[in-house]
Tab-separated table of C-alpha atoms and ligand atoms in Angstrom:
chain	number	residue	atom	x	y	z
A	85	PHE	CA	3.654	1.095	21.941
A	86	ILE	CA	1.264	3.787	23.104
A	87	PRO	CA	-0.489	5.026	19.992
A	88	PRO	CA	-0.642	8.791	19.528
A	89	GLN	CA	-3.932	10.524	18.942
A	90	GLU	CA	-5.252	9.967	15.457
A	91	LYS	CA	-4.675	12.894	13.158
A	92	THR	CA	-7.479	14.530	11.333
A	93	GLN	CA	-5.606	17.161	9.329
A	94	GLY	CA	-4.986	15.657	5.918
A	95	GLY	CA	-7.009	12.624	6.889
A	96	ALA	CA	-4.084	10.631	8.250
A	97	ILE	CA	-4.764	7.498	10.257
A	98	LEU	CA	-2.580	4.909	11.970
A	99	ALA	CA	-1.956	1.625	10.165
A	100	LYS	CA	-3.851	-1.087	12.037
A	101	ASP	CA	-3.978	-4.846	12.282
A	102	VAL	CA	-7.041	-7.015	11.614
A	103	LEU	CA	-8.259	-6.415	15.164
A	104	GLY	CA	-8.093	-2.668	14.731
A	105	ASN	CA	-5.000	-2.152	16.886
A	106	PRO	CA	-2.286	0.224	15.677
A	107	ILE	CA	0.751	-1.669	14.402
A	108	PRO	CA	4.142	-0.493	15.700
A	109	ALA	CA	6.602	0.260	12.915
A	110	GLY	CA	9.183	-2.020	14.560
A	111	GLN	CA	6.867	-4.989	14.137
A	112	ILE	CA	6.840	-4.598	10.366
A	113	LEU	CA	10.452	-3.491	10.062
A	114	ALA	CA	11.555	-6.663	11.845
A	115	ASN	CA	10.780	-8.448	8.566
A	116	PRO	CA	13.352	-8.842	5.802
A	117	ALA	CA	13.739	-6.285	3.025
A	118	GLY	CA	11.192	-6.862	0.285
A	119	THR	CA	8.458	-7.902	2.703
A	120	ARG	CA	4.979	-6.719	1.800
A	121	ALA	CA	2.948	-6.351	4.977
A	122	LEU	CA	-0.796	-6.053	4.756
A	123	VAL	CA	-2.403	-3.559	7.132
A	124	ALA	CA	-5.829	-2.006	7.511
A	125	GLY	CA	-5.543	1.435	5.965
A	126	LEU	CA	-7.694	4.416	5.079
A	127	ALA	CA	-11.403	3.601	5.318
A	128	GLY	CA	-10.317	0.121	6.379
A	129	GLU	CA	-8.882	-0.612	2.939
A	130	PRO	CA	-6.266	-3.357	3.089
A	131	THR	CA	-2.956	-1.776	2.135
A	132	TYR	CA	0.463	-3.214	1.430
A	133	LEU	CA	3.477	-1.648	3.097
A	134	THR	CA	6.929	-2.436	1.714
A	135	VAL	CA	10.107	-2.915	3.752
A	136	ARG	CA	12.970	-1.356	1.779
A	137	ASP	CA	16.576	-2.499	1.561
A	138	ASP	CA	17.633	0.271	3.949
A	139	GLY	CA	15.269	-1.043	6.638
A	140	THR	CA	12.699	1.739	6.278
A	141	LEU	CA	9.149	1.671	4.984
A	142	HIS	CA	8.510	2.734	1.412
A	143	PRO	CA	6.484	5.974	1.315
A	144	TRP	CA	4.045	4.442	-1.143
A	145	GLY	CA	1.362	2.244	0.376
A	146	ILE	CA	-0.319	0.094	-2.271
A	147	VAL	CA	-4.032	-0.477	-1.826
A	148	ASP	CA	-5.050	-4.132	-2.103
A	149	ASN	CA	-7.991	-3.530	-4.410
A	150	CYS	CA	-7.668	-4.624	-8.038
A	151	THR	CA	-8.528	-1.783	-10.410
A	152	HIS	CA	-10.431	-4.213	-12.653
A	153	LEU	CA	-13.335	-5.250	-10.437
A	154	GLY	CA	-12.045	-4.787	-6.931
A	155	CYS	CA	-10.761	-8.185	-5.867
A	156	THR	CA	-8.033	-8.397	-3.262
A	157	PHE	CA	-4.832	-10.072	-4.331
A	158	PRO	CA	-1.651	-11.548	-2.879
A	159	TRP	CA	1.946	-10.514	-3.372
A	160	ASN	CA	3.832	-13.210	-5.283
A	161	GLU	CA	7.339	-13.187	-3.855
A	162	ILE	CA	8.767	-15.458	-6.552
A	163	ASP	CA	7.404	-13.487	-9.508
A	164	GLN	CA	7.798	-10.151	-7.655
A	165	GLN	CA	4.276	-9.188	-8.705
A	166	PHE	CA	0.867	-8.549	-7.255
A	167	GLN	CA	-1.332	-11.150	-8.958
A	168	CYS	CA	-5.091	-10.894	-8.922
A	169	PRO	CA	-6.764	-14.324	-8.659
A	170	CYS	CA	-10.074	-13.146	-10.121
A	171	HIS	CA	-9.250	-12.489	-13.777
A	172	GLY	CA	-5.477	-12.650	-13.893
A	173	SER	CA	-4.348	-9.027	-13.764
A	174	ARG	CA	-0.751	-8.599	-12.740
A	175	TYR	CA	1.001	-5.571	-11.303
A	176	SER	CA	4.619	-4.614	-10.754
A	177	PRO	CA	5.970	-4.095	-7.217
A	178	GLU	CA	5.041	-0.413	-7.645
A	179	GLY	CA	1.486	-1.276	-8.684
A	180	VAL	CA	1.858	-0.624	-12.415
A	181	VAL	CA	-0.268	-2.881	-14.633
A	182	LEU	CA	1.822	-5.580	-16.321
A	183	ARG	CA	-1.134	-7.556	-17.645
A	184	GLY	CA	-4.846	-6.796	-17.906
A	185	PRO	CA	-7.767	-6.823	-17.856
A	186	ALA	CA	-6.989	-4.102	-15.275
A	187	ASN	CA	-5.892	-0.922	-17.039
A	188	LEU	CA	-5.225	1.482	-14.158
A	189	PRO	CA	-2.349	1.356	-11.673
A	190	LEU	CA	-3.087	0.389	-8.106
A	191	LYS	CA	-4.160	3.204	-5.806
A	192	LEU	CA	-1.452	4.701	-3.598
A	193	VAL	CA	-1.581	6.110	-0.082
A	194	ARG	CA	1.232	8.036	1.573
A	195	VAL	CA	3.153	6.257	4.327
A	196	THR	CA	5.058	8.215	6.952
A	197	VAL	CA	6.707	6.884	10.091
A	198	GLU	CA	7.126	8.897	13.282
A	199	GLY	CA	8.793	6.777	15.941
A	200	GLU	CA	6.639	3.667	16.183
A	201	ALA	CA	3.619	5.285	14.549
A	202	ILE	CA	2.858	4.420	10.930
A	203	TRP	CA	0.655	7.081	9.415
A	204	LEU	CA	-1.327	6.555	6.252
A	205	SER	CA	-2.766	9.551	4.453
A	206	PRO	CA	-4.541	10.128	1.147
A	207	TRP	CA	-2.286	10.454	-1.892
A	208	THR	CA	-3.432	13.604	-3.661
A	209	GLU	CA	-0.302	14.682	-5.545
A	210	ASN	CA	0.562	13.486	-9.051
A	211	ASP	CA	0.911	9.750	-9.362
A	212	PRO	CA	4.724	9.284	-9.395
A	213	ARG	CA	4.352	6.297	-11.712
A	214	THR	CA	2.532	8.176	-14.464
A	215	GLY	CA	3.295	11.833	-13.706
A	216	ASN	CA	-0.437	12.519	-14.039
A	217	ASN	CA	-3.191	13.364	-11.622
A	218	PRO	CA	-4.064	10.263	-9.639
A	219	TRP	CA	-7.144	8.581	-11.095
A	220	TRP	CA	-8.607	8.054	-7.577
A	221	VAL	CA	-8.820	11.737	-6.592
B	18	FES	FE1	-8.628	-8.357	-10.543
B	18	FES	FE2	-10.560	-8.755	-12.353
B	18	FES	S1	-10.777	-8.090	-10.313
B	18	FES	S2	-8.428	-9.041	-12.577
């Protein structure tokens, strides 16, 4: 995988691993449907990518930063929730709050795949979960 030049228009960057190397799409898509893969995203923010049933990546990247006080959290495969260990907030697979104290949905970034390149770019359109302006813009 020879990574393409990083884009600057629209602020897109390549999804990277913990060592800062771009991650080929095939590496993540080799996982079963439903997998949440954690990558280093925009501004280094850890971001979950989701493998869909059709073997593609979901266009919503979910930022691993609890909207209560900013803890990182794991994906709970059994409960099908993101569960914050700090104060117990829980989020749906789409990042919608199921239980507080968090009261805002998880931040989204846009995920696009071109060949083996996984691009992450800022989500500036309406939040598809609420229909409103995204709270993070
Ligand atoms: Fe996640 Fe408080 S930081 S619940």
